[in-house]
Short mmCIF file of C-alpha atoms and ligand atoms in Angstrom, two decimals:
data_model
loop_
_atom_site.label_atom_id
_atom_site.label_comp_id
_atom_site.label_asym_id
_atom_site.label_seq_id
_atom_site.Cartn_x
_atom_site.Cartn_y
_atom_site.Cartn_z
CA MET A 1 2.79 -33.36 22.95
CA ALA A 2 5.87 -33.94 25.08
CA SER A 3 8.04 -34.48 22.12
CA THR A 4 6.74 -31.17 20.50
CA TRP A 5 7.80 -29.32 23.66
CA THR A 6 11.19 -31.04 23.62
CA MET A 7 11.67 -30.06 20.03
CA LEU A 8 10.69 -26.54 20.74
CA ALA A 9 13.05 -26.33 23.66
CA LEU A 10 15.85 -27.65 21.36
CA PHE A 11 14.99 -25.11 18.63
CA ALA A 12 14.96 -22.38 21.21
CA LEU A 13 18.42 -23.38 22.47
CA ALA A 14 19.77 -23.66 18.90
CA ALA A 15 18.21 -20.22 18.15
CA TYR A 16 19.86 -18.72 21.23
CA ILE A 17 23.28 -20.03 20.31
CA LEU A 18 22.87 -18.98 16.68
CA GLN A 19 21.92 -15.45 17.80
CA ALA A 20 24.86 -15.18 20.11
CA THR A 21 27.14 -16.35 17.25
CA ILE A 22 25.71 -13.83 14.87
CA ARG A 23 26.28 -10.99 17.33
CA LYS A 24 29.92 -12.08 17.85
CA LYS A 25 30.44 -12.17 14.07
CA LYS A 26 29.90 -8.41 13.84
CA ASN A 27 33.63 -8.14 14.42
CA GLY A 28 33.15 -5.11 16.57
CA ARG A 29 31.44 -3.17 13.76
CA ARG A 30 28.96 -0.75 15.27
CA LEU A 31 25.27 -1.49 14.74
CA PRO A 32 22.81 1.39 14.96
CA PRO A 33 21.53 2.08 18.46
CA GLY A 34 18.30 0.38 19.66
CA PRO A 35 16.34 -0.72 22.70
CA ARG A 36 17.52 -3.62 24.82
CA GLY A 37 15.84 -6.72 23.65
CA LEU A 38 15.03 -10.14 25.13
CA PRO A 39 16.94 -13.31 24.38
CA ILE A 40 15.36 -15.15 21.45
CA LEU A 41 12.37 -12.89 21.14
CA GLY A 42 14.39 -9.75 20.46
CA HIS A 43 12.11 -6.78 20.36
CA LEU A 44 8.95 -8.51 19.16
CA HIS A 45 7.12 -7.87 22.41
CA MET A 46 7.57 -4.11 21.83
CA LEU A 47 5.10 -3.99 18.90
CA GLY A 48 1.47 -3.58 19.55
CA ARG A 49 -1.70 -2.88 17.46
CA PHE A 50 -0.10 0.17 15.93
CA PRO A 51 3.57 -0.75 15.11
CA HIS A 52 4.22 2.54 13.25
CA ARG A 53 3.34 4.48 16.40
CA ASP A 54 5.29 2.09 18.66
CA LEU A 55 8.34 2.34 16.46
CA HIS A 56 7.94 6.12 16.42
CA GLN A 57 8.07 6.31 20.18
CA LEU A 58 11.19 4.15 20.28
CA ALA A 59 12.93 6.19 17.61
CA LYS A 60 12.40 9.36 19.65
CA LYS A 61 14.64 7.65 22.23
CA HIS A 62 17.13 5.73 20.11
CA GLY A 63 17.41 7.79 16.94
CA PRO A 64 16.37 7.81 13.28
CA ILE A 65 18.44 4.83 12.36
CA MET A 66 17.48 2.20 14.94
CA TYR A 67 18.49 -1.46 15.26
CA MET A 68 15.99 -3.95 16.46
CA ARG A 69 15.72 -7.71 16.17
CA PHE A 70 12.40 -9.45 15.64
CA GLY A 71 13.10 -13.04 16.54
CA PHE A 72 16.09 -14.03 14.26
CA VAL A 73 15.58 -11.17 11.83
CA PRO A 74 17.72 -7.97 12.13
CA ASN A 75 15.59 -4.93 11.43
CA ILE A 76 16.72 -1.38 10.68
CA VAL A 77 14.07 1.15 11.41
CA ILE A 78 14.30 4.55 9.64
CA SER A 79 12.42 7.60 11.00
CA SER A 80 13.74 10.87 9.57
CA PRO A 81 13.88 12.38 6.10
CA GLU A 82 17.69 12.51 6.08
CA ALA A 83 17.98 8.85 7.03
CA ALA A 84 15.33 7.85 4.41
CA LYS A 85 17.41 9.50 1.74
CA GLN A 86 20.48 7.52 2.79
CA PHE A 87 18.57 4.28 2.40
CA LEU A 88 16.29 5.08 -0.64
CA LYS A 89 18.74 7.14 -2.72
CA THR A 90 22.41 7.05 -1.66
CA HIS A 91 22.43 3.32 -0.93
CA ASP A 92 19.18 2.34 -2.77
CA HIS A 93 21.06 -0.28 -4.87
CA VAL A 94 21.82 -2.22 -1.62
CA PHE A 95 18.32 -1.98 -0.06
CA ALA A 96 16.14 -2.64 -3.11
CA SER A 97 15.27 -6.26 -2.44
CA ARG A 98 12.30 -7.70 -0.51
CA PRO A 99 12.59 -10.35 2.19
CA VAL A 100 11.20 -13.80 1.60
CA ILE A 101 8.14 -14.24 3.82
CA GLN A 102 5.97 -17.33 3.87
CA ALA A 103 2.66 -15.59 2.81
CA VAL A 104 4.32 -14.21 -0.29
CA LYS A 105 6.02 -17.53 -1.01
CA TYR A 106 2.87 -19.69 -0.69
CA VAL A 107 0.08 -17.26 -1.69
CA ALA A 108 1.76 -14.97 -4.22
CA PHE A 109 3.18 -17.40 -6.61
CA GLU A 110 6.65 -17.91 -5.14
CA GLN A 111 7.52 -14.25 -5.20
CA LYS A 112 7.52 -14.21 -9.00
CA GLY A 113 5.64 -10.87 -9.25
CA LEU A 114 6.66 -7.25 -9.00
CA LEU A 115 5.37 -6.29 -5.57
CA PHE A 116 7.39 -8.81 -3.56
CA GLY A 117 9.86 -10.08 -6.09
CA GLU A 118 13.50 -10.28 -4.98
CA TYR A 119 15.72 -7.69 -6.65
CA GLY A 120 17.55 -9.16 -9.76
CA PRO A 121 17.29 -9.33 -13.52
CA ALA A 122 13.82 -10.97 -13.60
CA TRP A 123 12.35 -8.28 -11.31
CA ARG A 124 14.13 -5.51 -13.24
CA SER A 125 12.72 -6.68 -16.53
CA MET A 126 9.21 -7.07 -15.18
CA ARG A 127 9.36 -3.61 -13.68
CA LYS A 128 10.49 -2.19 -17.08
CA LEU A 129 7.73 -3.99 -18.81
CA CYS A 130 5.12 -2.72 -16.39
CA ALA A 131 6.44 0.87 -16.53
CA LEU A 132 6.35 0.91 -20.33
CA GLU A 133 3.22 -1.04 -21.07
CA LEU A 134 0.89 -0.90 -18.04
CA PHE A 135 1.68 2.51 -16.46
CA SER A 136 2.60 4.60 -19.40
CA ASN A 137 0.67 7.85 -19.80
CA ALA A 138 -0.90 6.49 -22.98
CA LYS A 139 -2.17 3.36 -21.17
CA ILE A 140 -3.47 5.40 -18.23
CA ASN A 141 -5.24 7.69 -20.62
CA SER A 142 -6.92 4.81 -22.52
CA PHE A 143 -8.86 3.99 -19.32
CA LYS A 144 -9.98 7.54 -18.79
CA SER A 145 -13.61 7.13 -19.94
CA MET A 146 -13.91 3.87 -17.92
CA ARG A 147 -12.74 5.73 -14.80
CA GLU A 148 -15.20 8.65 -15.38
CA GLU A 149 -17.99 6.09 -15.97
CA GLU A 150 -17.27 4.22 -12.68
CA VAL A 151 -17.08 7.39 -10.67
CA GLY A 152 -20.26 8.66 -12.26
CA LEU A 153 -22.09 5.43 -11.25
CA LEU A 154 -20.82 5.95 -7.67
CA ILE A 155 -22.17 9.47 -7.67
CA GLN A 156 -25.52 8.35 -9.08
CA SER A 157 -25.86 5.68 -6.31
CA LEU A 158 -25.01 8.25 -3.57
CA LYS A 159 -27.53 10.63 -5.14
CA GLN A 160 -30.24 8.01 -4.77
CA VAL A 161 -29.79 7.91 -1.00
CA ASP A 162 -29.74 11.72 -0.85
CA GLY A 163 -30.24 12.70 2.80
CA GLY A 164 -29.80 9.20 4.22
CA ALA A 165 -26.65 7.82 5.94
CA VAL A 166 -24.26 5.88 3.63
CA ASP A 167 -21.36 3.53 4.28
CA VAL A 168 -18.85 5.62 2.27
CA SER A 169 -16.02 3.19 2.86
CA ALA A 170 -18.01 0.26 1.41
CA LYS A 171 -19.32 2.28 -1.61
CA VAL A 172 -15.84 3.70 -2.46
CA SER A 173 -14.23 0.25 -1.98
CA SER A 174 -16.61 -1.61 -4.38
CA MET A 175 -16.13 1.16 -7.03
CA SER A 176 -12.39 0.70 -6.72
CA VAL A 177 -12.70 -3.04 -7.08
CA GLU A 178 -14.74 -2.61 -10.28
CA MET A 179 -12.31 0.01 -11.68
CA THR A 180 -9.31 -2.28 -10.99
CA CYS A 181 -10.94 -5.33 -12.43
CA ARG A 182 -11.96 -3.53 -15.63
CA MET A 183 -8.44 -2.17 -16.04
CA VAL A 184 -6.66 -5.41 -15.24
CA PHE A 185 -9.07 -8.11 -16.55
CA GLY A 186 -11.22 -6.01 -18.90
CA LYS A 187 -14.54 -6.74 -17.15
CA ARG A 188 -16.30 -6.44 -13.85
CA TYR A 189 -16.17 -9.57 -11.68
CA THR A 190 -19.23 -9.76 -9.49
CA ASP A 191 -19.84 -12.15 -6.69
CA GLU A 192 -22.33 -14.09 -8.83
CA ASP A 193 -19.95 -15.17 -11.58
CA PHE A 194 -17.20 -16.22 -9.34
CA ASP A 195 -17.00 -19.45 -7.28
CA GLU A 196 -19.43 -20.25 -4.49
CA LYS A 197 -17.76 -17.76 -2.01
CA GLY A 198 -17.66 -14.64 -4.21
CA PHE A 199 -14.99 -12.29 -5.49
CA GLN A 200 -14.77 -10.03 -2.54
CA SER A 201 -14.47 -12.84 0.00
CA MET A 202 -11.75 -14.46 -2.07
CA ILE A 203 -9.71 -11.27 -1.90
CA GLN A 204 -10.51 -10.85 1.82
CA GLU A 205 -9.33 -14.30 2.71
CA GLY A 206 -6.12 -13.70 0.80
CA MET A 207 -5.54 -10.52 2.73
CA ASP A 208 -6.44 -12.18 6.09
CA VAL A 209 -4.17 -15.15 5.63
CA SER A 210 -1.22 -13.09 4.48
CA SER A 211 -1.48 -10.40 7.16
CA THR A 212 -1.71 -12.81 10.12
CA PRO A 213 1.58 -12.42 12.03
CA ASN A 214 3.55 -15.59 11.29
CA ILE A 215 6.14 -17.05 13.69
CA ALA A 216 7.86 -18.69 10.71
CA ASP A 217 8.90 -15.25 9.30
CA TYR A 218 10.85 -14.50 12.47
CA PHE A 219 12.00 -17.96 13.63
CA PRO A 220 12.50 -19.91 10.33
CA TYR A 221 13.58 -23.15 12.08
CA VAL A 222 10.56 -23.23 14.52
CA GLY A 223 8.48 -22.01 11.68
CA ALA A 224 9.15 -25.27 9.67
CA LEU A 225 6.76 -26.95 12.21
CA ASP A 226 3.92 -24.59 11.10
CA LEU A 227 2.60 -24.34 14.71
CA GLN A 228 -0.05 -21.86 13.60
CA GLY A 229 -1.30 -24.05 10.77
CA LEU A 230 -1.01 -21.24 8.31
CA LYS A 231 0.68 -23.12 5.44
CA PRO A 232 -2.33 -25.15 4.35
CA ARG A 233 -4.50 -22.03 4.50
CA MET A 234 -1.95 -20.17 2.33
CA LYS A 235 -1.59 -23.05 -0.14
CA ALA A 236 -5.37 -23.30 -0.42
CA GLN A 237 -5.63 -19.64 -1.13
CA ASN A 238 -3.05 -19.87 -3.83
CA LYS A 239 -5.11 -22.57 -5.49
CA VAL A 240 -8.16 -20.44 -5.46
CA TYR A 241 -6.28 -17.52 -7.13
CA ASP A 242 -4.67 -19.92 -9.54
CA ALA A 243 -7.98 -21.28 -10.71
CA PHE A 244 -9.42 -17.76 -11.03
CA PHE A 245 -6.48 -16.37 -13.04
CA GLU A 246 -6.31 -19.49 -15.21
CA LYS A 247 -9.92 -18.84 -16.19
CA ILE A 248 -9.23 -15.28 -17.06
CA ILE A 249 -6.08 -16.16 -19.06
CA ASP A 250 -8.11 -18.70 -21.03
CA GLU A 251 -10.91 -16.23 -21.67
CA HIS A 252 -8.46 -13.71 -22.93
CA ALA A 253 -6.56 -16.14 -25.11
CA GLN A 254 -9.88 -17.05 -26.80
CA ALA A 255 -11.02 -13.43 -27.23
CA ARG A 256 -7.75 -12.16 -28.76
CA ASP A 257 -7.73 -9.58 -31.52
CA GLN A 258 -11.26 -8.34 -31.05
CA GLY A 259 -10.42 -4.74 -31.40
CA LYS A 260 -11.34 -3.68 -27.76
CA THR A 261 -9.10 -1.56 -25.46
CA LYS A 262 -6.32 -3.77 -24.39
CA ASP A 263 -6.44 -4.60 -20.63
CA PHE A 264 -3.44 -5.57 -18.57
CA VAL A 265 -3.92 -9.33 -19.23
CA ASP A 266 -4.04 -8.78 -22.88
CA ILE A 267 -0.70 -6.94 -22.74
CA LEU A 268 0.98 -9.50 -20.49
CA LEU A 269 -0.27 -12.42 -22.70
CA ALA A 270 1.31 -10.70 -25.75
CA TYR A 271 4.71 -11.03 -24.04
CA MET A 272 4.13 -14.53 -22.67
CA GLY A 273 6.29 -17.22 -24.24
CA SER A 274 7.52 -14.84 -26.95
CA GLU A 275 11.11 -15.80 -27.72
CA ASP A 276 11.64 -12.50 -29.51
CA ALA A 277 10.23 -10.33 -26.74
CA GLU A 278 12.63 -8.20 -24.80
CA TYR A 279 11.05 -9.41 -21.57
CA PRO A 280 9.70 -12.92 -22.03
CA ILE A 281 7.55 -14.02 -19.16
CA ASP A 282 5.89 -17.34 -18.32
CA ARG A 283 2.37 -18.05 -17.26
CA SER A 284 3.11 -18.10 -13.53
CA ARG A 285 4.66 -14.69 -13.79
CA VAL A 286 1.53 -13.41 -15.51
CA LYS A 287 -0.51 -14.75 -12.69
CA ALA A 288 1.76 -13.22 -10.12
CA ILE A 289 1.55 -9.78 -11.77
CA MET A 290 -2.24 -10.04 -11.99
CA LEU A 291 -2.36 -10.68 -8.24
CA ASP A 292 0.01 -7.72 -7.63
CA MET A 293 -2.33 -5.41 -9.48
CA LEU A 294 -5.33 -6.48 -7.48
CA VAL A 295 -3.52 -6.26 -4.16
CA ALA A 296 -1.71 -3.04 -4.80
CA GLY A 297 -4.36 -1.26 -6.92
CA MET A 298 -7.59 -1.91 -5.16
CA ASP A 299 -7.32 -0.75 -1.55
CA THR A 300 -4.76 2.02 -1.87
CA PRO A 301 -6.96 4.67 -3.47
CA THR A 302 -10.00 3.66 -1.34
CA THR A 303 -8.02 4.08 1.89
CA THR A 304 -6.71 7.52 0.85
CA ILE A 305 -10.23 8.70 -0.02
CA GLU A 306 -11.58 7.31 3.31
CA TRP A 307 -8.99 9.30 5.35
CA GLY A 308 -9.23 12.47 3.17
CA LEU A 309 -13.06 12.59 3.52
CA SER A 310 -12.74 11.84 7.19
CA GLU A 311 -10.32 14.80 7.69
CA LEU A 312 -12.59 17.11 5.72
CA LEU A 313 -15.60 16.05 7.85
CA ARG A 314 -13.58 16.95 10.91
CA ASP A 315 -12.76 20.35 9.53
CA PRO A 316 -15.76 22.03 7.92
CA PRO A 317 -13.89 25.26 7.05
CA VAL A 318 -11.40 23.26 4.95
CA MET A 319 -14.31 21.35 3.35
CA LYS A 320 -15.94 24.67 2.43
CA LYS A 321 -12.72 26.17 1.01
CA LEU A 322 -12.26 23.07 -1.15
CA GLN A 323 -15.94 23.32 -2.37
CA LYS A 324 -15.32 26.97 -3.24
CA GLU A 325 -12.25 26.09 -5.34
CA LEU A 326 -14.32 23.45 -7.19
CA ASP A 327 -17.20 25.88 -7.73
CA GLU A 328 -14.86 28.45 -9.21
CA VAL A 329 -12.91 26.06 -11.43
CA VAL A 330 -15.72 23.65 -12.49
CA GLY A 331 -18.96 25.55 -11.69
CA MET A 332 -22.26 24.08 -10.51
CA ASP A 333 -23.57 22.89 -13.82
CA ARG A 334 -21.36 19.99 -14.56
CA MET A 335 -19.24 17.36 -12.80
CA VAL A 336 -15.44 17.40 -12.44
CA GLU A 337 -13.54 15.95 -15.31
CA GLU A 338 -9.95 14.59 -15.33
CA SER A 339 -8.87 17.68 -17.34
CA ASP A 340 -9.92 19.92 -14.43
CA LEU A 341 -7.54 18.24 -11.99
CA GLU A 342 -4.43 20.27 -12.88
CA ASN A 343 -6.32 23.43 -11.95
CA LEU A 344 -7.37 22.28 -8.50
CA GLU A 345 -4.46 23.49 -6.32
CA TYR A 346 -6.15 23.31 -2.93
CA LEU A 347 -7.32 19.80 -3.70
CA ASP A 348 -3.73 18.93 -4.17
CA MET A 349 -2.78 20.41 -0.84
CA VAL A 350 -5.64 18.54 0.93
CA LEU A 351 -4.42 15.26 -0.58
CA LYS A 352 -0.75 15.92 0.37
CA GLU A 353 -1.84 16.62 3.99
CA THR A 354 -3.93 13.38 3.87
CA PHE A 355 -0.93 11.32 2.68
CA ARG A 356 1.26 12.92 5.35
CA LEU A 357 -1.04 12.02 8.25
CA HIS A 358 -2.41 8.84 6.85
CA PRO A 359 0.11 7.18 4.54
CA VAL A 360 -1.62 4.05 3.17
CA ALA A 361 1.44 2.02 4.07
CA PRO A 362 2.91 3.72 7.09
CA LEU A 363 5.96 1.41 7.04
CA LEU A 364 6.05 1.04 3.23
CA LEU A 365 6.76 -2.52 2.15
CA PRO A 366 9.74 -4.17 3.77
CA HIS A 367 12.98 -3.77 1.95
CA GLU A 368 15.97 -6.09 2.45
CA SER A 369 19.72 -5.40 2.23
CA MET A 370 21.49 -7.44 -0.35
CA GLU A 371 24.97 -6.99 1.19
CA ASP A 372 26.68 -5.55 4.26
CA CYS A 373 26.69 -1.76 4.11
CA THR A 374 27.81 1.13 6.17
CA VAL A 375 25.42 4.02 6.63
CA ASN A 376 26.34 7.11 8.71
CA GLY A 377 29.06 4.97 10.31
CA PHE A 378 26.63 2.20 11.33
CA HIS A 379 27.07 -1.32 10.17
CA ILE A 380 23.95 -2.66 8.36
CA PRO A 381 24.22 -6.44 8.06
CA LYS A 382 23.33 -8.27 4.76
CA LYS A 383 19.73 -9.62 4.85
CA SER A 384 18.51 -7.00 7.32
CA ARG A 385 14.96 -5.88 6.88
CA ILE A 386 14.66 -2.21 6.32
CA THR A 387 11.57 -0.62 7.68
CA ILE A 388 10.93 2.99 6.51
CA ASN A 389 8.54 4.59 8.90
CA VAL A 390 7.00 7.14 6.64
CA TRP A 391 4.26 7.79 9.19
CA ALA A 392 6.95 8.83 11.77
CA ILE A 393 8.65 11.03 9.10
CA GLY A 394 5.35 12.84 8.56
CA GLN A 395 5.38 13.53 12.33
CA ASP A 396 9.00 14.76 12.45
CA PRO A 397 8.96 18.17 14.14
CA ASN A 398 12.20 19.18 12.34
CA ALA A 399 10.45 18.73 9.04
CA TRP A 400 6.91 19.88 9.91
CA THR A 401 5.49 22.57 12.15
CA ASP A 402 2.66 21.30 14.36
CA PRO A 403 2.87 17.92 12.70
CA GLU A 404 -0.23 16.48 14.42
CA LYS A 405 -2.46 19.14 12.91
CA PHE A 406 -4.40 18.66 9.61
CA PHE A 407 -3.39 21.87 7.89
CA PRO A 408 -3.39 21.85 4.06
CA GLU A 409 -2.28 25.44 3.96
CA ARG A 410 1.25 24.36 5.02
CA PHE A 411 1.82 23.49 1.37
CA VAL A 412 1.05 27.08 0.15
CA GLY A 413 4.18 28.25 -1.72
CA SER A 414 6.03 24.92 -0.95
CA SER A 415 7.48 22.74 -3.63
CA ILE A 416 7.24 19.57 -1.53
CA ASP A 417 5.49 16.84 -3.45
CA VAL A 418 4.61 13.18 -2.93
CA LYS A 419 6.57 11.85 -5.93
CA GLY A 420 9.65 10.49 -4.02
CA GLN A 421 12.06 13.47 -4.38
CA ASP A 422 11.10 15.02 -1.06
CA TYR A 423 12.03 12.69 1.76
CA GLN A 424 9.72 14.28 4.37
CA LEU A 425 6.73 13.03 2.33
CA LEU A 426 7.00 9.50 0.99
CA PRO A 427 3.45 7.94 0.63
CA PHE A 428 4.69 6.11 -2.51
CA GLY A 429 8.15 5.32 -1.37
CA SER A 430 11.15 6.41 -3.35
CA GLY A 431 14.01 4.89 -5.41
CA ARG A 432 13.99 1.57 -7.20
CA ARG A 433 11.05 0.15 -5.30
CA HIS A 434 8.80 3.27 -5.33
CA CYS A 435 5.17 2.71 -6.45
CA PRO A 436 4.88 2.30 -10.31
CA GLY A 437 1.09 2.93 -10.04
CA MET A 438 1.62 6.34 -8.55
CA GLN A 439 0.47 8.37 -11.47
CA LEU A 440 -2.62 6.18 -11.86
CA GLY A 441 -3.37 6.22 -8.15
CA LEU A 442 -3.07 9.98 -7.98
CA ILE A 443 -5.52 10.47 -10.82
CA VAL A 444 -8.01 8.18 -9.13
CA VAL A 445 -7.82 9.75 -5.71
CA ARG A 446 -7.88 13.34 -7.04
CA LEU A 447 -10.90 12.56 -9.38
CA LEU A 448 -12.87 10.70 -6.76
CA LEU A 449 -12.30 13.09 -3.86
CA ALA A 450 -13.03 16.10 -6.11
CA GLN A 451 -16.33 14.53 -7.21
CA LEU A 452 -17.43 13.57 -3.69
CA VAL A 453 -16.83 17.15 -2.37
CA HIS A 454 -18.13 18.92 -5.45
CA CYS A 455 -21.41 16.91 -5.85
CA PHE A 456 -22.37 16.69 -2.18
CA ASP A 457 -22.50 18.51 1.10
CA TRP A 458 -21.60 15.98 3.81
CA GLU A 459 -22.80 15.59 7.43
CA LEU A 460 -22.07 13.11 10.14
CA PRO A 461 -25.07 10.93 11.25
CA ASN A 462 -26.59 10.71 14.69
CA ASN A 463 -25.57 14.22 15.62
CA ILE A 464 -21.88 13.30 15.80
CA LEU A 465 -19.89 16.53 16.03
CA PRO A 466 -16.95 16.90 13.64
CA ASN A 467 -14.33 16.56 16.40
CA GLU A 468 -16.03 13.46 17.68
CA LEU A 469 -15.48 11.47 14.46
CA ASP A 470 -13.57 8.24 15.38
CA MET A 471 -10.23 8.11 13.67
CA THR A 472 -8.93 4.86 15.02
CA GLU A 473 -6.68 3.01 12.56
CA LEU A 474 -6.47 -0.65 11.62
CA PHE A 475 -2.93 -1.55 10.84
CA GLY A 476 -2.45 -4.10 8.01
CA HIS A 477 -1.33 -4.31 4.40
CA VAL A 478 -2.92 -0.98 4.12
CA THR A 479 -3.77 1.08 7.19
CA THR A 480 -7.49 1.81 6.91
CA ARG A 481 -10.03 3.25 9.33
CA ALA A 482 -10.83 0.66 12.06
CA ASN A 483 -14.57 1.49 11.48
CA HIS A 484 -16.16 2.31 8.20
CA LEU A 485 -16.82 5.96 7.50
CA VAL A 486 -20.56 6.53 7.54
CA ALA A 487 -21.86 9.99 6.44
CA ILE A 488 -24.89 11.71 4.84
CA PRO A 489 -24.43 13.14 1.41
CA LYS A 490 -26.71 15.98 0.13
CA TYR A 491 -26.54 16.62 -3.63
CA ARG A 492 -25.56 20.26 -4.21
CA LEU A 493 -25.04 20.69 -8.04
CA HIS A 494 -27.71 22.42 -10.18
CA LYS A 495 -28.12 19.42 -12.47
C1 HEM B 501 -3.04 6.12 -3.63
C2 HEM B 501 -2.69 5.12 -4.29
C3 HEM B 501 -1.37 4.27 -4.04
C4 HEM B 501 -0.47 4.46 -2.97
C5 HEM B 501 -0.55 5.40 -1.84
C6 HEM B 501 0.57 3.45 -3.19
C7 HEM B 501 1.66 3.20 -2.32
C8 HEM B 501 2.58 2.28 -2.57
C9 HEM B 501 3.76 2.04 -1.67
C10 HEM B 501 4.05 2.73 -0.34
C11 HEM B 501 4.50 1.05 -2.21
C12 HEM B 501 5.74 0.45 -1.62
C13 HEM B 501 6.94 1.23 -1.82
C14 HEM B 501 8.24 0.66 -1.17
O1 HEM B 501 8.22 -0.47 -0.71
O2 HEM B 501 9.27 1.40 -1.15
C15 HEM B 501 3.85 0.64 -3.46
C16 HEM B 501 4.40 -0.33 -4.31
C17 HEM B 501 3.71 -0.76 -5.40
N1 HEM B 501 2.55 -0.29 -5.92
FE1 HEM B 501 1.47 1.35 -5.21
N2 HEM B 501 0.29 2.71 -4.32
C18 HEM B 501 -0.85 3.28 -4.83
C19 HEM B 501 -1.53 2.79 -5.98
C20 HEM B 501 -1.15 1.74 -6.83
C21 HEM B 501 -1.85 1.32 -8.02
C22 HEM B 501 -3.18 1.87 -8.45
C23 HEM B 501 -1.11 0.22 -8.47
C24 HEM B 501 -1.36 -0.59 -9.66
C25 HEM B 501 -2.59 -0.85 -10.18
C26 HEM B 501 0.03 0.11 -7.66
C27 HEM B 501 1.03 -0.90 -7.83
C28 HEM B 501 2.16 -1.01 -7.03
C29 HEM B 501 3.13 -2.06 -7.25
C30 HEM B 501 3.21 -3.07 -8.34
C31 HEM B 501 4.19 -1.85 -6.22
C32 HEM B 501 5.44 -2.67 -6.03
C33 HEM B 501 6.63 -2.03 -6.65
C34 HEM B 501 7.92 -2.82 -6.45
O3 HEM B 501 8.06 -3.42 -5.39
O4 HEM B 501 8.78 -2.75 -7.32
N3 HEM B 501 0.02 1.11 -6.62
N4 HEM B 501 2.73 1.45 -3.65
#
């Protein structure tokens, strides 16, 4: 025990000396302003349960380009549309990498995938492959009937509990899991046909282990000791994923050329090992991309729907107005179809407002600078982490009137969109690392929210009044409701 403490003390001393050296090495170049930090710890102690809100408060005092240090890691925090444009457009080529963090290294196949891959030729070719083959309009359209079928099943199951309280979050989440599995793997994976723990708990353990704050990511030298004991858990989780994906790859290899709609694994396997392919990829990259699609595709639409429906429940006039639009465009005799979506303007406004107030990833994913860079006269050191606080940008009073209010009408006559060209609204990011699943994600959230509001009238249980609905957040990979949304659906269509 004593020797561990001695080692820790030595590491702390080394850390302190190294930090002092790093600061001196700036050669007088001006870092962005920021709060005063503590020796060694830097500003880590300033982050609580809601880091996006803490950083927003600090940015109000120190500015939209703020320097902070979390342990050893320099962090640049961006909190205005103008600053976001500098980092995601003007200097995007410098800030398009991702930092190496332990969870990604050990759980997510050594950062070989798209989501966390370091910027470089391998990442660029994977990104191109995914854009052309997995997220093309033709591919997205090929899953249209599957999506409508899954949403239809969800509506049926809600209809069966007509009048009773339902855990909407859980229902929407399991539908999203099924949809993603069918698209990526070509079939549903239920708890029964997957190892003794079950599919959902496998995914949950992966999320838990990789979202636990890890000292090693801030103090690499102390981290080598693995004081939190996370490394074995991460490696074990990777083994579970590995076995699961190996099984799927084998199943696909055996069932090749059976004339069914090609799922993502079929497409990736066609490229695997092919010497002639423009983008050859190996087996571990295929597994890394499979994991990316699960992690990035499952919870993101669910979370948006949860927040969107919560805001509608808190604002009955907006809910009624949306139902009116749906009744006029679709009528009461059939359900919404994907082809209706382009005619649902108010739905679009409700979703934009939901994305503004509840971006699924309030700090996007961390970016990393690949070289020293000067932005607005500030020195941004190589290997800084870049945190884009899109939640704070959604609250910027220079960009939005009454930013704290849920008010979809603010988008009437406005050309502001969520697609990454308007820096005041960036739920999918922008630039080289923007979300490649955006088109697909938008179709799913539009279709699902439209169906839920068109098919049902909704009430809160236990006489909870609209303005009493708890809206506490749970910050994590995606920022969800802290408590599941429970509500009472009442079927309202004629058939
Ligand atoms: C409402 C739905 C969705 C939202 C709000 C969303 C949001 C985001 C955000 C904020 C990022 C990080 C951008 C950055 O770091 O600058 C991202 C990246 C990514 N998303 Fe999405 N996403 C959604 C749906 C999807 C879906 C359905 C998929 C795939 C099935 C997907 C796949 C990805 C991938 C692979 C990346 C990493 C891109 C890269 O680093 O190059 N997303 N998404």
